Amino acid sequence: MIFRILLLAAVLFVTGAAIKPSGPKPLPPAESVKQGRELVAQLLSEKPAQDTTNTGVLNIRPARGTATNIFIRFEARTGENQWETIYTASRAPGATPFIRLRVVHKTGAPNEYFLSENKSGSMKNGNSAEKKLTGNEAQLSFAGSDFAISDLGLEFLHWPDQRVLRKEIRRGQSCDVLQSINPNPASGAYSRVVSWIDIDSGGIMNAEAYDSKDKLWKEFIAKSVKKIRGQWELEEIEMDNHRTDSRTTIKFDLGSK
């Protein structure tokens, strides 16, 4: 299976495989749980084969007012029993980052989130006064965008209740429809996430996040892909916030690859 990182935690890969004819088929409860656990275990077992660096532009469009562009840099650093994804955000290309997020992924353990903020202009080498986030702090916005910090770590995949609801075609691809349920959602956290995961590549094509009242809060969409050295890489992603009517898109610079 192709390894994905969601820019966020990862660079997602989406294949151009042939469409497999199938329709929505709800799975029996026991089989739903079994397949959900197996799918998530497989997704979490993958890590980058090598260090990766990518850049892009994060465009924040509020319901009212002027859109804002944030310049981001993404890095994946590999290790034996863990790997890290690092996201830095700047106001202009080459400027000192005003925020740096480091997500540590450990085999068989929860994610750890470390945040540095450049409030006084004192951040050096993108790393100053790093703070480990605890409790509900990972639900905060990343760089003022519609992406929560926990979104960048695909935190919902670490929740204990994972079920494959059915198989269905989504945007021309055969997908597992995975439902992840948060057992104890704190204020401002998702209660559940439904994601459409491409069966061939394991890439997340769409995801819907619901609030504590089971109302659709955010929707993630993989907008476009580009073929790089024989495989499809995510070029643009979008996060729609249905509470605020705001939208954030991230477009990666794949031209230099």
Coordinates of C-alpha atoms in Angstrom, one line a residue:
M1 CA 0.0 0.0 0.0
I2 CA 1.3 3.4 -0.8
F3 CA 2.4 5.4 2.2
R4 CA 0.4 8.6 2.8
I5 CA 1.1 11.6 4.9
L6 CA -1.6 14.1 5.3
L7 CA 0.3 17.3 4.9
L8 CA -0.7 17.2 7.1
A9 CA 0.5 14.5 9.0
A10 CA 0.9 13.6 5.7
V11 CA 1.4 13.7 1.9
L12 CA -1.7 11.7 0.7
F13 CA -1.5 9.7 -2.5
V14 CA -4.5 9.0 -4.6
T15 CA -4.4 6.5 -7.4
G16 CA -5.9 6.6 -10.8
A17 CA -7.0 2.9 -10.6
A18 CA -9.9 1.6 -12.6
I19 CA -13.3 1.9 -11.1
K20 CA -14.6 -1.2 -9.4
P21 CA -18.4 -1.7 -9.7
S22 CA -19.9 -1.8 -6.2
G23 CA -22.7 -0.1 -4.3
P24 CA -23.3 0.9 -0.7
K25 CA -23.5 -2.4 1.3
P26 CA -23.8 -2.0 5.1
L27 CA -21.7 -4.5 6.9
P28 CA -22.9 -6.6 9.8
P29 CA -21.9 -5.1 13.2
A30 CA -19.3 -7.6 14.1
E31 CA -17.7 -7.5 10.6
S32 CA -17.8 -3.7 10.7
V33 CA -15.8 -3.6 13.9
K34 CA -13.3 -6.2 12.7
Q35 CA -12.6 -4.5 9.4
G36 CA -12.4 -1.1 11.1
R37 CA -9.7 -2.2 13.5
E38 CA -7.8 -4.0 10.7
L39 CA -7.9 -0.9 8.4
V40 CA -6.8 1.5 11.1
A41 CA -4.0 -0.8 12.3
Q42 CA -2.8 -0.9 8.7
L43 CA -2.9 2.9 8.3
L44 CA -1.1 3.6 11.5
S45 CA 1.6 1.0 10.8
E46 CA 2.9 3.0 7.9
K47 CA 5.6 5.5 8.1
P48 CA 7.8 7.5 5.5
A49 CA 10.4 5.4 3.7
Q50 CA 12.7 8.5 3.8
D51 CA 12.8 12.1 5.0
T52 CA 10.6 14.4 3.0
T53 CA 10.3 18.2 2.6
N54 CA 7.5 20.1 0.8
T55 CA 6.2 23.6 0.7
G56 CA 2.9 25.2 -0.1
V57 CA 0.4 28.0 0.4
L58 CA -2.4 27.9 2.9
N59 CA -5.3 30.2 1.8
I60 CA -7.8 31.1 4.5
R61 CA -11.1 32.5 3.2
P62 CA -13.5 33.8 5.9
A63 CA -17.2 34.2 5.4
R64 CA -16.6 37.9 5.3
G65 CA -13.5 39.9 4.8
T66 CA -10.3 39.4 2.9
A67 CA -8.6 36.1 2.2
T68 CA -5.2 35.5 3.8
N69 CA -2.3 33.5 2.4
I70 CA 0.1 31.7 4.8
F71 CA 3.3 30.1 3.5
I72 CA 3.9 26.6 4.9
R73 CA 6.7 24.1 5.0
F74 CA 6.1 20.4 5.7
E75 CA 8.8 18.0 6.8
A76 CA 8.7 14.3 7.6
R77 CA 11.6 12.8 9.6
T78 CA 12.0 9.1 9.9
G79 CA 13.2 7.0 12.8
E80 CA 13.3 3.4 13.9
N81 CA 10.3 3.3 16.3
Q82 CA 8.9 6.7 15.6
W83 CA 8.7 9.4 13.0
E84 CA 7.9 13.1 13.1
T85 CA 6.0 15.6 10.9
I86 CA 6.8 19.2 11.3
Y87 CA 4.8 22.2 10.0
T88 CA 6.0 25.7 10.0
A89 CA 3.9 28.8 8.9
S90 CA 5.3 32.2 7.7
R91 CA 3.6 35.4 6.6
A92 CA 5.9 35.7 3.6
P93 CA 8.3 33.3 1.7
G94 CA 11.6 33.1 3.6
A95 CA 10.2 35.0 6.6
T96 CA 10.7 33.9 10.2
P97 CA 8.0 31.3 11.0
F98 CA 5.4 32.6 13.4
I99 CA 4.3 29.0 14.4
R100 CA 5.9 25.6 14.3
L101 CA 4.1 22.4 15.1
R102 CA 5.9 19.1 15.6
V103 CA 3.9 15.9 15.7
V104 CA 5.6 12.7 17.1
H105 CA 4.2 9.4 15.9
K106 CA 5.2 6.4 17.9
T107 CA 4.5 2.8 17.0
G108 CA 1.6 1.5 19.2
A109 CA 1.3 4.8 21.1
P110 CA -0.8 8.1 20.9
N111 CA 0.5 11.1 19.0
E112 CA 2.4 13.8 20.8
Y113 CA 2.1 17.4 19.8
F114 CA 4.7 20.2 20.4
L115 CA 4.0 23.8 19.5
S116 CA 6.3 26.8 19.2
E117 CA 4.9 30.3 18.6
N118 CA 6.9 33.4 17.6
K119 CA 5.0 36.1 19.6
S120 CA 8.0 38.3 20.3
G121 CA 10.1 37.6 17.2
S122 CA 12.5 35.5 19.2
M123 CA 12.0 32.1 17.5
K124 CA 15.4 30.9 16.2
N125 CA 15.7 28.2 13.6
G126 CA 11.9 27.8 13.8
N127 CA 12.2 26.3 17.3
S128 CA 11.8 28.4 20.5
A129 CA 9.9 27.8 23.7
E130 CA 8.4 24.5 22.5
K131 CA 5.4 23.5 24.5
K132 CA 3.9 20.0 24.7
L133 CA 0.1 20.2 24.1
T134 CA -2.1 18.4 26.6
G135 CA -5.8 17.7 27.0
N136 CA -8.0 19.7 24.5
E137 CA -5.1 22.0 23.4
A138 CA -4.7 20.0 20.1
Q139 CA -8.2 21.1 19.1
L140 CA -6.9 24.6 18.6
S141 CA -6.6 26.1 15.1
F142 CA -3.3 25.8 13.2
A143 CA -2.2 29.2 12.1
G144 CA -5.7 30.6 12.2
S145 CA -6.9 28.2 9.6
D146 CA -9.9 25.8 9.6
F147 CA -7.5 22.9 10.2
A148 CA -7.2 22.0 13.9
I149 CA -3.8 20.9 15.1
S150 CA -5.2 17.4 15.7
D151 CA -6.3 17.2 12.1
L152 CA -2.6 17.4 11.1
G153 CA -1.9 14.3 13.2
L154 CA -5.0 12.4 11.9
E155 CA -5.9 12.1 15.6
F156 CA -9.3 10.4 14.9
L157 CA -7.5 7.3 13.8
H158 CA -6.3 6.8 17.4
W159 CA -9.8 6.7 18.9
P160 CA -10.8 3.2 20.2
D161 CA -14.1 2.8 18.2
Q162 CA -13.4 2.3 14.5
R163 CA -15.9 0.7 12.1
V164 CA -16.0 0.2 8.4
L165 CA -19.7 1.0 7.7
R166 CA -19.8 -0.1 4.0
K167 CA -18.0 -0.1 0.7
E168 CA -19.0 2.6 -1.8
I169 CA -17.8 4.6 -4.8
R170 CA -16.7 8.1 -4.0
R171 CA -15.6 10.4 -6.8
G172 CA -14.9 7.4 -9.0
Q173 CA -12.9 5.4 -6.6
S174 CA -13.8 2.3 -4.5
C175 CA -13.7 3.3 -0.9
D176 CA -14.0 1.9 2.7
V177 CA -16.3 4.2 4.6
L178 CA -14.7 4.4 8.0
Q179 CA -16.5 5.8 11.1
S180 CA -14.3 6.9 14.0
I181 CA -16.1 7.7 17.3
N182 CA -14.6 9.8 20.0
P183 CA -15.6 8.1 23.3
N184 CA -15.3 11.3 25.5
P185 CA -15.4 14.4 23.3
A186 CA -14.3 17.5 25.2
S187 CA -15.8 20.9 24.5
G188 CA -14.7 22.0 21.0
A189 CA -13.8 18.5 19.9
Y190 CA -15.3 16.2 17.3
S191 CA -17.7 13.5 18.4
R192 CA -17.1 11.4 15.3
V193 CA -15.4 11.4 11.9
V194 CA -16.6 9.6 8.8
S195 CA -13.9 9.2 6.2
W196 CA -13.8 7.7 2.7
I197 CA -10.5 5.8 2.2
D198 CA -9.5 4.7 -1.2
I199 CA -9.2 0.9 -1.1
D200 CA -6.3 0.8 -3.6
S201 CA -4.0 3.5 -2.1
G202 CA -5.3 4.0 1.4
G203 CA -5.5 7.8 0.7
I204 CA -8.3 9.8 2.5
M205 CA -10.4 11.2 -0.3
N206 CA -13.1 12.9 1.9
A207 CA -13.8 13.2 5.6
E208 CA -16.7 14.6 7.6
A209 CA -16.3 15.7 11.2
Y210 CA -19.3 16.1 13.5
D211 CA -19.8 18.0 16.7
S212 CA -21.3 16.9 20.0
K213 CA -24.8 17.4 18.7
D214 CA -24.0 15.2 15.7
K215 CA -24.1 18.1 13.4
L216 CA -21.7 18.4 10.4
W217 CA -18.9 20.7 11.5
K218 CA -16.1 20.4 9.0
E219 CA -15.6 18.6 5.7
F220 CA -12.2 17.7 4.2
I221 CA -11.9 17.2 0.4
A222 CA -8.9 16.1 -1.6
K223 CA -9.3 18.5 -4.5
S224 CA -6.6 17.6 -7.0
V225 CA -3.7 15.3 -7.6
K226 CA -0.6 15.3 -9.8
K227 CA 1.5 12.4 -11.1
I228 CA 5.1 12.6 -9.8
R229 CA 7.6 10.0 -10.8
G230 CA 4.9 7.5 -11.7
Q231 CA 2.7 7.9 -8.6
W232 CA -0.2 10.3 -7.7
E233 CA 0.5 12.9 -5.0
L234 CA -2.0 15.2 -3.5
E235 CA -1.7 18.7 -4.9
E236 CA -4.6 20.6 -3.3
I237 CA -6.8 19.9 -0.3
E238 CA -9.7 21.9 1.2
M239 CA -11.3 22.2 4.6
D240 CA -14.8 23.6 4.8
N241 CA -16.1 24.9 8.2
H242 CA -19.9 24.7 8.2
R243 CA -20.1 26.5 11.5
T244 CA -18.4 29.7 10.3
D245 CA -18.9 29.4 6.5
S246 CA -15.1 29.7 6.2
R247 CA -12.8 27.7 4.0
T248 CA -9.1 26.8 4.0
T249 CA -7.2 25.4 1.1
I250 CA -3.7 24.1 1.0
K251 CA -1.9 23.9 -2.4
F252 CA 1.4 22.1 -2.5
D253 CA 4.3 23.1 -4.7
L254 CA 4.9 19.9 -6.6
G255 CA 6.5 21.6 -9.6
S256 CA 10.1 21.4 -8.3
K257 CA 9.9 17.6 -7.7

